Amino acid sequence: MEGNGGMVAGSYRNNEMVRIRHDTEPAGAKVPKQLNGQICQICGDIVGTTASGDVFVACNECAFPVCRPCYEYERKDGNQCCPQCKTRYKRHKGSSRVDGDDEDDDFDDLDNEFDYAQGDKDRSKWQGKDVERSASSRHESQPIPLLTNGISVSGEIATPDSSYVRSRSGPLNTEKRAHSLSYIDPSQPVPVRIVDPSKDLNSYGLGNVDWKERVEGWKLKQEKNMMQMGSRYSEGKGGDIEGSGSNGEELQMADDARQPLSRIVPIPSSHMTPYRAVIILRLIILGFFLQYRVTHPVNDAYPLWLVSVICEIWFALSWLLDQFPKWYPINRETFLDRLALRHDREGEPSQLAPIDVFVSTVDPLKEPPLITANTVLSILAVDYPVDKVSCYVSDDGSAMLTFEALSETSEFARKWVPFCKKYSIEPRAPEFYFSQKIDYLKDKIQPSFVKARRIMKREYEEFKIRINALVAKAQKVPEDGWTMQDGTSWPGNNPRDHPGMIQVFLGHSGGLDADGNELPRLVYVSREKRPGFQHHKKAGAMNALIRVSAVLTNGAYLLNVDCDHYFNNSKCLKEAMCFLMDPALGKKVCYVQFPQRFDGIDLHDRYANRNIVFFDINLKGLDGIQGPVYVGTGCCFNRQALYGYDPVLTEEDLEPNIVVKSCCGSRKKKSGSKKYMDKKGAVKRTDSNIPIFNMEDIEEGVEGYDVDKSLLMSQRSLEKRFGQSPVFIAATLMEQGGIPPTTNPATLLKEAIHVISCGYEAKTEWGKEIGWIYGSVTEDILTGFKMHARGWISIYCMPLRPAFKGSAPLNLSDRLNQVLRWALGSIEILLSRHCPIWYGYSGRLRFLERLAYINTVVYPLTSLPLIAYCILPAVCLLTNKFIIPTISNYASMWFILLFVSIAATAILELRWSGVSIEDWWRNEQFWVIGGTSAHLFAVFQGLLKVLAGIDTNFTVTSKAADEDGDFSELYVFKWTSLLIPPTTVLIINMVGVVAGVSYAINSGYQSWGPLFGKLFFALWVIVHLYPFLKGLLGRQNRTPTIVIVWSILLASIFSLLWVRINPFSSESTKGAAAGQCGINC
């Protein structure tokens, strides 16, 4: 696919596609380098031919490419076996005999290669046709092969970007690996491998997981002329390297390459044991406390007592849902050096998996193009092989401003990317790199760095001016709509009615950087929108990116970030690959979630924007169960999990969880483990190399292949599931990603326009079982929940240097609107069929993980008892009633123990998590602020949407940067109805405090004792709402808000005291007043 070849826009429904800004005609498909033959996978030389002119084939079983010298060397000095299938080498003509040849037959096995099933003419005839069809397909340059014809049944597909192909075929559940071969000249005859179904697949080397490491070890031995390191390894297990005389450093390197790519770092038991003990004690104390509250009603204030008890019971249930998913917190550590030894050795082609990175944006006025440009630049400069990274920017607002800003970004990237990689710049977003207040010369040793940095800073400032000019120009929309530079009308002038648009800015043929190196692919995508179609907001845009990326690049893994989340750690992709490419762990990992970190937040984090408690405590706890929830950004997905496939589970994974074991006992093992199937019928993991037969083949059966018919999905069923695109369907079957190198780019672009058309998802399972799930504005929670319900696990990766950093709303109103959207999404899930309270019990969702998901959808309901509980202290102060009767010593003991256990739990939790007490306290304050405002509105809006069908508008959170640097946005007052409930609660409690103190003053010293309990709860509410009060009052000429609050309170109290004392009244006046009214007036 060619970069800078012009933007392609079109509509599949209207059968039209046009090329816009087409500067130069494409030169056609990139022609791969022609080779005279296959490449030896041991020494890298040409395999060569035999005396008869045929390609030399060392192994007649698997045709693993090995040249004649390496074949002779292995027979004489090696273990005389094929490195792939472990079959003993046969003696070829011209080869000297070695020990063991006498036992072999004296005829050439090549003549009997296809005669393994003698007497079965029908099978031979069928296979012969397939061989002929496979051979002919190599000479035909069909860009889109049919799924039902022309595919060899050999069980192997060489993927250009993968080192192995992991698959499951039928009941064997074995793991297959196919070597990633170099490009083969179609004009050269290629031996076709036929697998005998009657033989064990392990005889073909399909069960071996580390033959690649042996081959790499042989390469080092050939180059360094060292003694052999012969060894054999069983499947999935390492072994001791045998042989004598080997260098110790090389032994250590080979051993490190076989070590796990990550490890779990358990939290010390000295931290966890007291923590768990206190939780159990708190649970017991809470039970006794509630028993006392229920059995001791307050007769003279029965309504207040009843409301308080109901609230306290709900708070106890809410605490259980939040606390127990944190029972098994863990930390993780990755080993990037081992990843490099295994998949990314210096001087050799990288074997890292290809990754497609998604960036989503909607409104360039709320999401400034400069911020989006910095995110894209940090992606293009990531520390990952350039041919393995593709960046897709989704413009769901079809804004020409975004398109032109991305065009400018692609030009600036040619200078910025080589600068970052040459000098190891961190972070690689220029706006945040140049704004760092640090010594930028630290650890820099190249003399040219200072001059290069000065030049690059000037280049970036000029780039900012160009972006700012585009933003200024976009403020006023022309009457006739926007026009592109070549005079063509912008296709997206109507954001609700426009064709699909794709522009490839950078790529393998789209130009080089300033140093002459390739750049990662950069693609602009704006999906088609038409009136009358449901587009599903962000979830629909992400699903469109899944399809278009599968057609154009088909990376095995996907990473999505918001437009304001730049790559703060250039090695974050490798951090994710330590889990996803791990041979043991990667089979069942659906995604790797990174924590969110933020720039530009005020020092004290007034509104808990950092969410430290959630990211550093809650998600760590979930990582020890089944994995963290998906939080919407900074997440690297396994593409197969998004396609709705089931994970590859081991026997241990199929064991029932601890709750089932304790209640029902262990489950008996059955001969065939039935996997979890959704009601809609989740797709079982199928072999990505087995062709998909048509309906006639399924009905009549394939003679000679004993395969369950249920595992053979027809083309029609795949189209019903994935849509009417054969190219995309073919891509879904390639687990390790990649597209054929001879594919016609023009055909791919046409197919890409097709898969982003507005009607493509009609009558398919997109948004139901595949991709991002529809039905909630918080599609992230729903999508992750569906994956976990199928049995996938997720990983929480917290590198020392944060992987991503973004911006957060500083203003109180913007923050509350953001929380409102999250809470509304939770209510939508709660009232849907995907509610974790009743969904997915036939799957593999673990019990504590389900509790966590239940907590994420019911937490907005806590706003109802919370706002009632916050009003109770004021009502008690105003009515002189209380929710608790006269406290005895027995009751006071449980009260004191409850408060002590709450404090102890918090302290021990902060101890093992490393969270500061200030962050914990800010989280507690904003829990009350959000609960009395945004969560309350979300409950009623969710009920209106589900019951009455009244939809609410999706508000994009403003992501404007703090340009002044003094957090001026923090003090801006923006009125919203969300401010009414907490303001009311605050005023009522302040009035209650004044009324309570005045009553105590008038009643004498005996009334101060009962007053303290009421004042404590009222002040508890005021203290929690204090940040809200600061935001409500604004800057107030920089007068501290606490001064204003205490001034009002103290002024009211002293005024009441003044009236009570009345110092200007004479004794005679007081006596006359007393005589007129009496003592009991």
GROMACS .gro file of C-alpha atoms in nm, residues 709-926:
model
  218
  709LYS     CA    1  -1.852  -3.102   1.100
  710SER     CA    2  -1.927  -2.847   1.370
  711LEU     CA    3  -1.569  -2.721   1.346
  712LEU     CA    4  -1.595  -2.649   0.972
  713MET     CA    5  -1.758  -2.306   0.944
  714SER     CA    6  -1.906  -2.234   0.607
  715GLN     CA    7  -1.843  -1.920   0.411
  716ARG     CA    8  -2.203  -1.825   0.462
  717SER     CA    9  -2.183  -1.848   0.840
  718LEU     CA   10  -1.863  -1.644   0.845
  719GLU     CA   11  -2.024  -1.373   0.634
  720LYS     CA   12  -2.322  -1.370   0.866
  721ARG     CA   13  -2.085  -1.320   1.158
  722PHE     CA   14  -1.817  -1.089   1.018
  723GLY     CA   15  -1.987  -0.925   0.719
  724GLN     CA   16  -1.970  -0.946   0.340
  725SER     CA   17  -1.596  -0.903   0.291
  726PRO     CA   18  -1.388  -1.206   0.184
  727VAL     CA   19  -1.065  -1.013   0.241
  728PHE     CA   20  -1.159  -0.931   0.599
  729ILE     CA   21  -1.281  -1.284   0.667
  730ALA     CA   22  -0.953  -1.424   0.537
  731ALA     CA   23  -0.769  -1.184   0.769
  732THR     CA   24  -0.963  -1.308   1.073
  733LEU     CA   25  -0.827  -1.658   1.014
  734MET     CA   26  -0.462  -1.546   1.032
  735GLU     CA   27  -0.392  -1.548   1.403
  736GLN     CA   28  -0.046  -1.397   1.371
  737GLY     CA   29  -0.155  -1.125   1.131
  738GLY     CA   30  -0.001  -1.009   0.806
  739ILE     CA   31  -0.127  -0.989   0.448
  740PRO     CA   32   0.010  -1.151   0.130
  741PRO     CA   33   0.302  -0.941  -0.006
  742THR     CA   34   0.170  -0.948  -0.366
  743THR     CA   35  -0.172  -0.810  -0.279
  744ASN     CA   36  -0.287  -0.529  -0.508
  745PRO     CA   37  -0.305  -0.202  -0.307
  746ALA     CA   38  -0.590  -0.065  -0.517
  747THR     CA   39  -0.799  -0.371  -0.436
  748LEU     CA   40  -0.724  -0.333  -0.065
  749LEU     CA   41  -0.830   0.032  -0.062
  750LYS     CA   42  -1.157  -0.054  -0.234
  751GLU     CA   43  -1.220  -0.328   0.020
  752ALA     CA   44  -1.125  -0.091   0.303
  753ILE     CA   45  -1.388   0.157   0.185
  754HIS     CA   46  -1.637  -0.130   0.182
  755VAL     CA   47  -1.573  -0.240   0.543
  756ILE     CA   48  -1.621   0.115   0.682
  757SER     CA   49  -1.953   0.166   0.502
  758CYS     CA   50  -2.246   0.254   0.725
  759GLY     CA   51  -2.447  -0.058   0.636
  760TYR     CA   52  -2.168  -0.313   0.668
  761GLU     CA   53  -2.263  -0.423   1.020
  762ALA     CA   54  -2.628  -0.487   0.934
  763LYS     CA   55  -2.739  -0.841   1.026
  764THR     CA   56  -2.394  -0.929   1.162
  765GLU     CA   57  -2.264  -0.983   1.514
  766TRP     CA   58  -2.058  -0.666   1.526
  767GLY     CA   59  -2.122  -0.492   1.856
  768LYS     CA   60  -2.303  -0.798   1.992
  769GLU     CA   61  -2.032  -1.063   2.014
  770ILE     CA   62  -1.750  -0.912   1.805
  771GLY     CA   63  -1.537  -0.603   1.860
  772TRP     CA   64  -1.637  -0.322   2.093
  773ILE     CA   65  -1.979  -0.410   2.237
  774TYR     CA   66  -2.271  -0.172   2.186
  775GLY     CA   67  -2.537  -0.081   2.439
  776SER     CA   68  -2.358   0.162   2.670
  777VAL     CA   69  -2.164   0.487   2.652
  778THR     CA   70  -1.898   0.308   2.858
  779GLU     CA   71  -1.832   0.046   2.593
  780ASP     CA   72  -1.498  -0.031   2.757
  781ILE     CA   73  -1.648  -0.203   3.064
  782LEU     CA   74  -1.889  -0.405   2.850
  783THR     CA   75  -1.620  -0.513   2.603
  784GLY     CA   76  -1.381  -0.633   2.873
  785PHE     CA   77  -1.662  -0.811   3.058
  786LYS     CA   78  -1.758  -1.014   2.750
  787MET     CA   79  -1.397  -1.127   2.706
  788HIS     CA   80  -1.359  -1.229   3.068
  789ALA     CA   81  -1.689  -1.418   3.050
  790ARG     CA   82  -1.546  -1.628   2.764
  791GLY     CA   83  -1.252  -1.731   2.982
  792TRP     CA   84  -0.986  -1.484   2.871
  793ILE     CA   85  -0.759  -1.322   3.127
  794SER     CA   86  -0.619  -0.971   3.120
  795ILE     CA   87  -0.288  -0.834   3.246
  796TYR     CA   88  -0.212  -0.514   3.436
  797CYS     CA   89   0.125  -0.374   3.330
  798MET     CA   90   0.279  -0.093   3.536
  799PRO     CA   91   0.628  -0.012   3.404
  800LEU     CA   92   0.848   0.213   3.614
  801ARG     CA   93   0.818   0.487   3.354
  802PRO     CA   94   0.445   0.538   3.287
  803ALA     CA   95   0.351   0.406   2.945
  804PHE     CA   96   0.099   0.678   2.859
  805LYS     CA   97   0.010   1.020   2.986
  806GLY     CA   98  -0.296   1.227   2.908
  807SER     CA   99  -0.491   1.531   3.010
  808ALA     CA  100  -0.781   1.551   3.254
  809PRO     CA  101  -1.052   1.817   3.307
  810LEU     CA  102  -0.941   2.070   3.566
  811ASN     CA  103  -1.271   2.250   3.597
  812LEU     CA  104  -1.530   2.125   3.847
  813SER     CA  105  -1.818   2.124   3.597
  814ASP     CA  106  -1.616   1.939   3.331
  815ARG     CA  107  -1.504   1.684   3.586
  816LEU     CA  108  -1.861   1.622   3.703
  817ASN     CA  109  -1.980   1.581   3.343
  818GLN     CA  110  -1.707   1.325   3.284
  819VAL     CA  111  -1.811   1.130   3.595
  820LEU     CA  112  -2.174   1.158   3.485
  821ARG     CA  113  -2.095   0.987   3.155
  822TRP     CA  114  -1.914   0.703   3.329
  823ALA     CA  115  -2.195   0.651   3.580
  824LEU     CA  116  -2.461   0.666   3.306
  825GLY     CA  117  -2.281   0.391   3.118
  826SER     CA  118  -2.279   0.175   3.430
  827ILE     CA  119  -2.654   0.221   3.474
  828GLU     CA  120  -2.710   0.125   3.110
  829ILE     CA  121  -2.517  -0.199   3.164
  830LEU     CA  122  -2.704  -0.264   3.489
  831LEU     CA  123  -3.039  -0.247   3.306
  832SER     CA  124  -2.923  -0.451   3.004
  833ARG     CA  125  -2.900  -0.822   2.934
  834HIS     CA  126  -2.522  -0.804   2.984
  835CYS     CA  127  -2.555  -0.713   3.351
  836PRO     CA  128  -2.292  -0.914   3.544
  837ILE     CA  129  -2.548  -0.994   3.814
  838TRP     CA  130  -2.718  -1.246   3.584
  839TYR     CA  131  -2.509  -1.275   3.266
  840GLY     CA  132  -2.240  -1.531   3.183
  841TYR     CA  133  -2.280  -1.791   3.457
  842SER     CA  134  -2.215  -2.070   3.207
  843GLY     CA  135  -1.876  -1.923   3.122
  844ARG     CA  136  -1.539  -1.897   3.291
  845LEU     CA  137  -1.584  -1.571   3.483
  846ARG     CA  138  -1.436  -1.610   3.828
  847PHE     CA  139  -1.643  -1.525   4.134
  848LEU     CA  140  -1.436  -1.235   4.268
  849GLU     CA  141  -1.403  -1.095   3.916
  850ARG     CA  142  -1.782  -1.100   3.889
  851LEU     CA  143  -1.807  -0.911   4.219
  852ALA     CA  144  -1.579  -0.644   4.076
  853TYR     CA  145  -1.793  -0.610   3.763
  854ILE     CA  146  -2.110  -0.595   3.975
  855ASN     CA  147  -1.950  -0.315   4.174
  856THR     CA  148  -1.869  -0.122   3.854
  857VAL     CA  149  -2.235  -0.122   3.747
  858VAL     CA  150  -2.416  -0.070   4.080
  859TYR     CA  151  -2.196   0.201   4.233
  860PRO     CA  152  -2.413   0.488   4.097
  861LEU     CA  153  -2.706   0.351   4.300
  862THR     CA  154  -2.509   0.433   4.615
  863SER     CA  155  -2.590   0.800   4.545
  864LEU     CA  156  -2.947   0.752   4.674
  865PRO     CA  157  -2.856   0.634   5.026
  866LEU     CA  158  -2.554   0.864   5.029
  867ILE     CA  159  -2.748   1.185   4.972
  868ALA     CA  160  -3.006   1.074   5.229
  869TYR     CA  161  -2.731   1.000   5.481
  870CYS     CA  162  -2.568   1.339   5.417
  871ILE     CA  163  -2.895   1.520   5.488
  872LEU     CA  164  -2.968   1.327   5.808
  873PRO     CA  165  -2.717   1.520   6.030
  874ALA     CA  166  -2.876   1.851   5.935
  875VAL     CA  167  -3.227   1.718   6.001
  876CYS     CA  168  -3.115   1.588   6.340
  877LEU     CA  169  -2.965   1.924   6.431
  878LEU     CA  170  -3.273   2.117   6.319
  879THR     CA  171  -3.526   1.885   6.491
  880ASN     CA  172  -3.315   1.803   6.797
  881LYS     CA  173  -3.362   1.432   6.723
  882PHE     CA  174  -3.096   1.166   6.669
  883ILE     CA  175  -3.074   0.838   6.477
  884ILE     CA  176  -2.912   0.656   6.770
  885PRO     CA  177  -3.068   0.602   7.114
  886THR     CA  178  -2.882   0.659   7.437
  887ILE     CA  179  -2.550   0.485   7.386
  888SER     CA  180  -2.451   0.223   7.643
  889ASN     CA  181  -2.099   0.102   7.706
  890TYR     CA  182  -2.172  -0.211   7.499
  891ALA     CA  183  -2.290  -0.006   7.201
  892SER     CA  184  -2.007   0.244   7.225
  893MET     CA  185  -1.757  -0.044   7.208
  894TRP     CA  186  -1.890  -0.154   6.866
  895PHE     CA  187  -1.893   0.204   6.741
  896ILE     CA  188  -1.532   0.256   6.843
  897LEU     CA  189  -1.421  -0.081   6.701
  898LEU     CA  190  -1.592  -0.006   6.369
  899PHE     CA  191  -1.415   0.326   6.328
  900VAL     CA  192  -1.083   0.172   6.432
  901SER     CA  193  -1.124  -0.113   6.180
  902ILE     CA  194  -1.207   0.135   5.903
  903ALA     CA  195  -0.894   0.334   5.979
  904ALA     CA  196  -0.679   0.020   6.007
  905THR     CA  197  -0.803  -0.112   5.673
  906ALA     CA  198  -0.719   0.216   5.502
  907ILE     CA  199  -0.372   0.236   5.659
  908LEU     CA  200  -0.278  -0.122   5.569
  909GLU     CA  201  -0.414  -0.076   5.218
  910LEU     CA  202  -0.197   0.229   5.170
  911ARG     CA  203   0.096   0.034   5.306
  912TRP     CA  204   0.095  -0.247   5.046
  913SER     CA  205  -0.010  -0.025   4.755
  914GLY     CA  206   0.226   0.268   4.809
  915VAL     CA  207  -0.056   0.523   4.769
  916SER     CA  208  -0.014   0.840   4.972
  917ILE     CA  209  -0.267   0.936   5.237
  918GLU     CA  210  -0.338   1.262   5.053
  919ASP     CA  211  -0.441   1.076   4.738
  920TRP     CA  212  -0.658   0.843   4.945
  921TRP     CA  213  -0.827   1.136   5.119
  922ARG     CA  214  -0.894   1.316   4.788
  923ASN     CA  215  -1.055   1.000   4.658
  924GLU     CA  216  -1.280   0.981   4.964
  925GLN     CA  217  -1.382   1.344   4.923
  926PHE     CA  218  -1.467   1.314   4.557
   0.00000   0.00000   0.00000
